Amino acid sequence: YLTPEELERLLTVLRTDRNRPVCSIALFLLSTGARLNEALQAQWQHIDRTRRIWVIPAKNAKAARVRSIPLNTSAIAVLDSLDTEKKFAYLFINRRTGKPFTTIHNTWVRLREEAKLRHLRIHDLRHQFVSFLVNSGRTLYEVQEVLGHRDPRVTQRYAHLMDSPLRAGVDAVASAFRPRPTLVHEANEKQK
């Protein structure tokens, strides 16, 4: 998982690099938690801007079942930045071929090196998305649904990320035991 500094370096590269289509793919992956193949096969007909949902057809999903991904504001911003809507069936088009991307490997290697993140695989963007979800207090069930895992045991590998939200939850319970300032003042007055 990326440190805040590493994430900032990556985002800076993805926001400024000249290869906008591949940067948009990476930003979309980071914003949705989708698999690369799902994004490369994404079509405009499966984007519902009104409901802010991307429906991934069963033939494009790893689990071979239809799956819906809610689109957050950063995913919508990526969609808004694309110039392929109403011109192409697919979201991400290779301008040299006029066809959907089938791979982004070479450009990804260059982008991650530019961000000084040589260890970062494209699939790690999916894991980073999960860390955002878990650290914002989402449950493993919610993570499972968004990622499209059939088996909850697959999602369990992210359980270690729950330490911080769990600690915050436990601390919230402890706050119920703290004396309220007005009660402390009243108790002090009675003791006088």
mmCIF file with all atom_site columns, N, CA, C and O in Angstrom, residues 20-56:
data_model
loop_
_atom_site.group_PDB
_atom_site.id
_atom_site.type_symbol
_atom_site.label_atom_id
_atom_site.label_alt_id
_atom_site.label_comp_id
_atom_site.label_asym_id
_atom_site.label_entity_id
_atom_site.label_seq_id
_atom_site.pdbx_PDB_ins_code
_atom_site.Cartn_x
_atom_site.Cartn_y
_atom_site.Cartn_z
_atom_site.occupancy
_atom_site.B_iso_or_equiv
_atom_site.pdbx_formal_charge
_atom_site.auth_seq_id
_atom_site.auth_comp_id
_atom_site.auth_asym_id
_atom_site.auth_atom_id
_atom_site.pdbx_PDB_model_num
ATOM 1   N N  . ARG A 1 20 ? -2.370  10.962 -21.768 1.00 0.00 ? 20 ARG A N  1
ATOM 2   C CA . ARG A 1 20 ? -3.616  11.121 -21.029 1.00 0.00 ? 20 ARG A CA 1
ATOM 3   C C  . ARG A 1 20 ? -4.477  9.861  -20.997 1.00 0.00 ? 20 ARG A C  1
ATOM 4   O O  . ARG A 1 20 ? -5.045  9.549  -19.954 1.00 0.00 ? 20 ARG A O  1
ATOM 5   N N  . PRO A 1 21 ? -4.604  9.117  -22.103 1.00 0.00 ? 21 PRO A N  1
ATOM 6   C CA . PRO A 1 21 ? -5.466  7.928  -22.021 1.00 0.00 ? 21 PRO A CA 1
ATOM 7   C C  . PRO A 1 21 ? -5.002  6.923  -20.967 1.00 0.00 ? 21 PRO A C  1
ATOM 8   O O  . PRO A 1 21 ? -5.821  6.435  -20.182 1.00 0.00 ? 21 PRO A O  1
ATOM 9   N N  . VAL A 1 22 ? -3.722  6.613  -20.920 1.00 0.00 ? 22 VAL A N  1
ATOM 10  C CA . VAL A 1 22 ? -3.231  5.632  -19.946 1.00 0.00 ? 22 VAL A CA 1
ATOM 11  C C  . VAL A 1 22 ? -3.309  6.204  -18.534 1.00 0.00 ? 22 VAL A C  1
ATOM 12  O O  . VAL A 1 22 ? -3.675  5.491  -17.593 1.00 0.00 ? 22 VAL A O  1
ATOM 13  N N  . CYS A 1 23 ? -3.025  7.474  -18.375 1.00 0.00 ? 23 CYS A N  1
ATOM 14  C CA . CYS A 1 23 ? -3.168  8.101  -17.052 1.00 0.00 ? 23 CYS A CA 1
ATOM 15  C C  . CYS A 1 23 ? -4.632  8.054  -16.610 1.00 0.00 ? 23 CYS A C  1
ATOM 16  O O  . CYS A 1 23 ? -4.917  7.787  -15.437 1.00 0.00 ? 23 CYS A O  1
ATOM 17  N N  . SER A 1 24 ? -5.543  8.259  -17.536 1.00 0.00 ? 24 SER A N  1
ATOM 18  C CA . SER A 1 24 ? -6.973  8.189  -17.207 1.00 0.00 ? 24 SER A CA 1
ATOM 19  C C  . SER A 1 24 ? -7.369  6.775  -16.791 1.00 0.00 ? 24 SER A C  1
ATOM 20  O O  . SER A 1 24 ? -8.160  6.595  -15.864 1.00 0.00 ? 24 SER A O  1
ATOM 21  N N  . ILE A 1 25 ? -6.826  5.782  -17.459 1.00 0.00 ? 25 ILE A N  1
ATOM 22  C CA . ILE A 1 25 ? -7.102  4.390  -17.077 1.00 0.00 ? 25 ILE A CA 1
ATOM 23  C C  . ILE A 1 25 ? -6.632  4.151  -15.640 1.00 0.00 ? 25 ILE A C  1
ATOM 24  O O  . ILE A 1 25 ? -7.373  3.603  -14.825 1.00 0.00 ? 25 ILE A O  1
ATOM 25  N N  . ALA A 1 26 ? -5.420  4.562  -15.335 1.00 0.00 ? 26 ALA A N  1
ATOM 26  C CA . ALA A 1 26 ? -4.874  4.348  -13.987 1.00 0.00 ? 26 ALA A CA 1
ATOM 27  C C  . ALA A 1 26 ? -5.700  5.090  -12.936 1.00 0.00 ? 26 ALA A C  1
ATOM 28  O O  . ALA A 1 26 ? -5.999  4.545  -11.862 1.00 0.00 ? 26 ALA A O  1
ATOM 29  N N  . LEU A 1 27 ? -6.078  6.315  -13.227 1.00 0.00 ? 27 LEU A N  1
ATOM 30  C CA . LEU A 1 27 ? -6.908  7.077  -12.290 1.00 0.00 ? 27 LEU A CA 1
ATOM 31  C C  . LEU A 1 27 ? -8.275  6.421  -12.111 1.00 0.00 ? 27 LEU A C  1
ATOM 32  O O  . LEU A 1 27 ? -8.833  6.400  -11.006 1.00 0.00 ? 27 LEU A O  1
ATOM 33  N N  . PHE A 1 28 ? -8.817  5.877  -13.185 1.00 0.00 ? 28 PHE A N  1
ATOM 34  C CA . PHE A 1 28 ? -10.105 5.184  -13.119 1.00 0.00 ? 28 PHE A CA 1
ATOM 35  C C  . PHE A 1 28 ? -9.995  3.926  -12.252 1.00 0.00 ? 28 PHE A C  1
ATOM 36  O O  . PHE A 1 28 ? -10.867 3.653  -11.437 1.00 0.00 ? 28 PHE A O  1
ATOM 37  N N  . LEU A 1 29 ? -8.912  3.183  -12.410 1.00 0.00 ? 29 LEU A N  1
ATOM 38  C CA . LEU A 1 29 ? -8.688  1.995  -11.584 1.00 0.00 ? 29 LEU A CA 1
ATOM 39  C C  . LEU A 1 29 ? -8.575  2.382  -10.108 1.00 0.00 ? 29 LEU A C  1
ATOM 40  O O  . LEU A 1 29 ? -9.154  1.732  -9.237  1.00 0.00 ? 29 LEU A O  1
ATOM 41  N N  . LEU A 1 30 ? -7.841  3.421  -9.837  1.00 0.00 ? 30 LEU A N  1
ATOM 42  C CA . LEU A 1 30 ? -7.646  3.894  -8.472  1.00 0.00 ? 30 LEU A CA 1
ATOM 43  C C  . LEU A 1 30 ? -8.956  4.406  -7.870  1.00 0.00 ? 30 LEU A C  1
ATOM 44  O O  . LEU A 1 30 ? -9.184  4.312  -6.669  1.00 0.00 ? 30 LEU A O  1
ATOM 45  N N  . SER A 1 31 ? -9.848  4.915  -8.712  1.00 0.00 ? 31 SER A N  1
ATOM 46  C CA . SER A 1 31 ? -11.123 5.481  -8.256  1.00 0.00 ? 31 SER A CA 1
ATOM 47  C C  . SER A 1 31 ? -12.234 4.456  -8.124  1.00 0.00 ? 31 SER A C  1
ATOM 48  O O  . SER A 1 31 ? -13.236 4.719  -7.457  1.00 0.00 ? 31 SER A O  1
ATOM 49  N N  . THR A 1 32 ? -12.090 3.307  -8.800  1.00 0.00 ? 32 THR A N  1
ATOM 50  C CA . THR A 1 32 ? -13.180 2.326  -8.816  1.00 0.00 ? 32 THR A CA 1
ATOM 51  C C  . THR A 1 32 ? -12.812 0.985  -8.200  1.00 0.00 ? 32 THR A C  1
ATOM 52  O O  . THR A 1 32 ? -13.707 0.209  -7.848  1.00 0.00 ? 32 THR A O  1
ATOM 53  N N  . GLY A 1 33 ? -11.521 0.666  -8.125  1.00 0.00 ? 33 GLY A N  1
ATOM 54  C CA . GLY A 1 33 ? -11.115 -0.645 -7.644  1.00 0.00 ? 33 GLY A CA 1
ATOM 55  C C  . GLY A 1 33 ? -11.303 -1.730 -8.686  1.00 0.00 ? 33 GLY A C  1
ATOM 56  O O  . GLY A 1 33 ? -11.216 -2.917 -8.380  1.00 0.00 ? 33 GLY A O  1
ATOM 57  N N  . ALA A 1 34 ? -11.554 -1.346 -9.915  1.00 0.00 ? 34 ALA A N  1
ATOM 58  C CA . ALA A 1 34 ? -11.772 -2.322 -10.985 1.00 0.00 ? 34 ALA A CA 1
ATOM 59  C C  . ALA A 1 34 ? -10.465 -3.005 -11.370 1.00 0.00 ? 34 ALA A C  1
ATOM 60  O O  . ALA A 1 34 ? -9.376  -2.508 -11.091 1.00 0.00 ? 34 ALA A O  1
ATOM 61  N N  . ARG A 1 35 ? -10.598 -4.136 -12.015 1.00 0.00 ? 35 ARG A N  1
ATOM 62  C CA . ARG A 1 35 ? -9.444  -4.821 -12.596 1.00 0.00 ? 35 ARG A CA 1
ATOM 63  C C  . ARG A 1 35 ? -9.120  -4.158 -13.924 1.00 0.00 ? 35 ARG A C  1
ATOM 64  O O  . ARG A 1 35 ? -10.002 -3.612 -14.590 1.00 0.00 ? 35 ARG A O  1
ATOM 65  N N  . LEU A 1 36 ? -7.863  -4.222 -14.330 1.00 0.00 ? 36 LEU A N  1
ATOM 66  C CA . LEU A 1 36 ? -7.439  -3.588 -15.575 1.00 0.00 ? 36 LEU A CA 1
ATOM 67  C C  . LEU A 1 36 ? -8.280  -4.070 -16.752 1.00 0.00 ? 36 LEU A C  1
ATOM 68  O O  . LEU A 1 36 ? -8.757  -3.252 -17.546 1.00 0.00 ? 36 LEU A O  1
ATOM 69  N N  . ASN A 1 37 ? -8.474  -5.357 -16.877 1.00 0.00 ? 37 ASN A N  1
ATOM 70  C CA . ASN A 1 37 ? -9.231  -5.894 -18.000 1.00 0.00 ? 37 ASN A CA 1
ATOM 71  C C  . ASN A 1 37 ? -10.661 -5.354 -18.041 1.00 0.00 ? 37 ASN A C  1
ATOM 72  O O  . ASN A 1 37 ? -11.209 -5.071 -19.108 1.00 0.00 ? 37 ASN A O  1
ATOM 73  N N  . GLU A 1 38 ? -11.262 -5.177 -16.861 1.00 0.00 ? 38 GLU A N  1
ATOM 74  C CA . GLU A 1 38 ? -12.617 -4.620 -16.795 1.00 0.00 ? 38 GLU A CA 1
ATOM 75  C C  . GLU A 1 38 ? -12.635 -3.189 -17.322 1.00 0.00 ? 38 GLU A C  1
ATOM 76  O O  . GLU A 1 38 ? -13.541 -2.809 -18.069 1.00 0.00 ? 38 GLU A O  1
ATOM 77  N N  . ALA A 1 39 ? -11.636 -2.413 -16.957 1.00 0.00 ? 39 ALA A N  1
ATOM 78  C CA . ALA A 1 39 ? -11.578 -1.025 -17.422 1.00 0.00 ? 39 ALA A CA 1
ATOM 79  C C  . ALA A 1 39 ? -11.304 -0.956 -18.924 1.00 0.00 ? 39 ALA A C  1
ATOM 80  O O  . ALA A 1 39 ? -11.909 -0.147 -19.631 1.00 0.00 ? 39 ALA A O  1
ATOM 81  N N  . LEU A 1 40 ? -10.406 -1.793 -19.405 1.00 0.00 ? 40 LEU A N  1
ATOM 82  C CA . LEU A 1 40 ? -10.082 -1.763 -20.832 1.00 0.00 ? 40 LEU A CA 1
ATOM 83  C C  . LEU A 1 40 ? -11.276 -2.172 -21.688 1.00 0.00 ? 40 LEU A C  1
ATOM 84  O O  . LEU A 1 40 ? -11.389 -1.749 -22.839 1.00 0.00 ? 40 LEU A O  1
ATOM 85  N N  . GLN A 1 41 ? -12.171 -2.969 -21.136 1.00 0.00 ? 41 GLN A N  1
ATOM 86  C CA . GLN A 1 41 ? -13.357 -3.409 -21.872 1.00 0.00 ? 41 GLN A CA 1
ATOM 87  C C  . GLN A 1 41 ? -14.599 -2.567 -21.564 1.00 0.00 ? 41 GLN A C  1
ATOM 88  O O  . GLN A 1 41 ? -15.682 -2.844 -22.082 1.00 0.00 ? 41 GLN A O  1
ATOM 89  N N  . ALA A 1 42 ? -14.452 -1.551 -20.735 1.00 0.00 ? 42 ALA A N  1
ATOM 90  C CA . ALA A 1 42 ? -15.593 -0.725 -20.335 1.00 0.00 ? 42 ALA A CA 1
ATOM 91  C C  . ALA A 1 42 ? -16.157 0.031  -21.532 1.00 0.00 ? 42 ALA A C  1
ATOM 92  O O  . ALA A 1 42 ? -15.419 0.633  -22.311 1.00 0.00 ? 42 ALA A O  1
ATOM 93  N N  . GLN A 1 43 ? -17.482 -0.011 -21.644 1.00 0.00 ? 43 GLN A N  1
ATOM 94  C CA . GLN A 1 43 ? -18.170 0.673  -22.731 1.00 0.00 ? 43 GLN A CA 1
ATOM 95  C C  . GLN A 1 43 ? -19.113 1.728  -22.174 1.00 0.00 ? 43 GLN A C  1
ATOM 96  O O  . GLN A 1 43 ? -19.649 1.586  -21.073 1.00 0.00 ? 43 GLN A O  1
ATOM 97  N N  . TRP A 1 44 ? -19.313 2.752  -22.967 1.00 0.00 ? 44 TRP A N  1
ATOM 98  C CA . TRP A 1 44 ? -20.180 3.850  -22.549 1.00 0.00 ? 44 TRP A CA 1
ATOM 99  C C  . TRP A 1 44 ? -21.604 3.374  -22.272 1.00 0.00 ? 44 TRP A C  1
ATOM 100 O O  . TRP A 1 44 ? -22.269 3.927  -21.396 1.00 0.00 ? 44 TRP A O  1
ATOM 101 N N  . GLN A 1 45 ? -22.075 2.388  -22.976 1.00 0.00 ? 45 GLN A N  1
ATOM 102 C CA . GLN A 1 45 ? -23.439 1.900  -22.760 1.00 0.00 ? 45 GLN A CA 1
ATOM 103 C C  . GLN A 1 45 ? -23.637 1.314  -21.361 1.00 0.00 ? 45 GLN A C  1
ATOM 104 O O  . GLN A 1 45 ? -24.764 1.159  -20.910 1.00 0.00 ? 45 GLN A O  1
ATOM 105 N N  . HIS A 1 46 ? -22.543 1.003  -20.671 1.00 0.00 ? 46 HIS A N  1
ATOM 106 C CA . HIS A 1 46 ? -22.631 0.437  -19.326 1.00 0.00 ? 46 HIS A CA 1
ATOM 107 C C  . HIS A 1 46 ? -22.438 1.472  -18.216 1.00 0.00 ? 46 HIS A C  1
ATOM 108 O O  . HIS A 1 46 ? -22.403 1.123  -17.037 1.00 0.00 ? 46 HIS A O  1
ATOM 109 N N  . ILE A 1 47 ? -22.303 2.715  -18.623 1.00 0.00 ? 47 ILE A N  1
ATOM 110 C CA . ILE A 1 47 ? -22.155 3.811  -17.653 1.00 0.00 ? 47 ILE A CA 1
ATOM 111 C C  . ILE A 1 47 ? -23.502 4.496  -17.487 1.00 0.00 ? 47 ILE A C  1
ATOM 112 O O  . ILE A 1 47 ? -24.088 4.972  -18.457 1.00 0.00 ? 47 ILE A O  1
ATOM 113 N N  . ASP A 1 48 ? -23.993 4.534  -16.260 1.00 0.00 ? 48 ASP A N  1
ATOM 114 C CA . ASP A 1 48 ? -25.240 5.236  -15.954 1.00 0.00 ? 48 ASP A CA 1
ATOM 115 C C  . ASP A 1 48 ? -24.877 6.453  -15.119 1.00 0.00 ? 48 ASP A C  1
ATOM 116 O O  . ASP A 1 48 ? -24.677 6.362  -13.905 1.00 0.00 ? 48 ASP A O  1
ATOM 117 N N  . ARG A 1 49 ? -24.761 7.582  -15.788 1.00 0.00 ? 49 ARG A N  1
ATOM 118 C CA . ARG A 1 49 ? -24.359 8.814  -15.090 1.00 0.00 ? 49 ARG A CA 1
ATOM 119 C C  . ARG A 1 49 ? -25.422 9.277  -14.100 1.00 0.00 ? 49 ARG A C  1
ATOM 120 O O  . ARG A 1 49 ? -25.092 9.848  -13.055 1.00 0.00 ? 49 ARG A O  1
ATOM 121 N N  . THR A 1 50 ? -26.688 9.052  -14.418 1.00 0.00 ? 50 THR A N  1
ATOM 122 C CA . THR A 1 50 ? -27.764 9.500  -13.526 1.00 0.00 ? 50 THR A CA 1
ATOM 123 C C  . THR A 1 50 ? -27.680 8.792  -12.178 1.00 0.00 ? 50 THR A C  1
ATOM 124 O O  . THR A 1 50 ? -27.749 9.423  -11.131 1.00 0.00 ? 50 THR A O  1
ATOM 125 N N  . ARG A 1 51 ? -27.517 7.476  -12.224 1.00 0.00 ? 51 ARG A N  1
ATOM 126 C CA . ARG A 1 51 ? -27.431 6.690  -10.990 1.00 0.00 ? 51 ARG A CA 1
ATOM 127 C C  . ARG A 1 51 ? -25.996 6.579  -10.488 1.00 0.00 ? 51 ARG A C  1
ATOM 128 O O  . ARG A 1 51 ? -25.759 6.022  -9.417  1.00 0.00 ? 51 ARG A O  1
ATOM 129 N N  . ARG A 1 52 ? -25.047 7.072  -11.287 1.00 0.00 ? 52 ARG A N  1
ATOM 130 C CA . ARG A 1 52 ? -23.619 7.028  -10.958 1.00 0.00 ? 52 ARG A CA 1
ATOM 131 C C  . ARG A 1 52 ? -23.157 5.595  -10.708 1.00 0.00 ? 52 ARG A C  1
ATOM 132 O O  . ARG A 1 52 ? -22.565 5.284  -9.683  1.00 0.00 ? 52 ARG A O  1
ATOM 133 N N  . ILE A 1 53 ? -23.441 4.748  -11.709 1.00 0.00 ? 53 ILE A N  1
ATOM 134 C CA . ILE A 1 53 ? -23.093 3.335  -11.612 1.00 0.00 ? 53 ILE A CA 1
ATOM 135 C C  . ILE A 1 53 ? -22.481 2.864  -12.922 1.00 0.00 ? 53 ILE A C  1
ATOM 136 O O  . ILE A 1 53 ? -22.909 3.264  -14.010 1.00 0.00 ? 53 ILE A O  1
ATOM 137 N N  . TRP A 1 54 ? -21.489 2.019  -12.804 1.00 0.00 ? 54 TRP A N  1
ATOM 138 C CA . TRP A 1 54 ? -20.887 1.341  -13.943 1.00 0.00 ? 54 TRP A CA 1
ATOM 139 C C  . TRP A 1 54 ? -21.260 -0.128 -13.816 1.00 0.00 ? 54 TRP A C  1
ATOM 140 O O  . TRP A 1 54 ? -20.915 -0.779 -12.831 1.00 0.00 ? 54 TRP A O  1
ATOM 141 N N  . VAL A 1 55 ? -21.979 -0.639 -14.791 1.00 0.00 ? 55 VAL A N  1
ATOM 142 C CA . VAL A 1 55 ? -22.376 -2.039 -14.794 1.00 0.00 ? 55 VAL A CA 1
ATOM 143 C C  . VAL A 1 55 ? -21.363 -2.813 -15.639 1.00 0.00 ? 55 VAL A C  1
ATOM 144 O O  . VAL A 1 55 ? -21.172 -2.520 -16.813 1.00 0.00 ? 55 VAL A O  1
ATOM 145 N N  . ILE A 1 56 ? -20.729 -3.777 -15.009 1.00 0.00 ? 56 ILE A N  1
ATOM 146 C CA . ILE A 1 56 ? -19.758 -4.617 -15.706 1.00 0.00 ? 56 ILE A CA 1
ATOM 147 C C  . ILE A 1 56 ? -20.486 -5.895 -16.121 1.00 0.00 ? 56 ILE A C  1
ATOM 148 O O  . ILE A 1 56 ? -20.955 -6.650 -15.262 1.00 0.00 ? 56 ILE A O  1
#
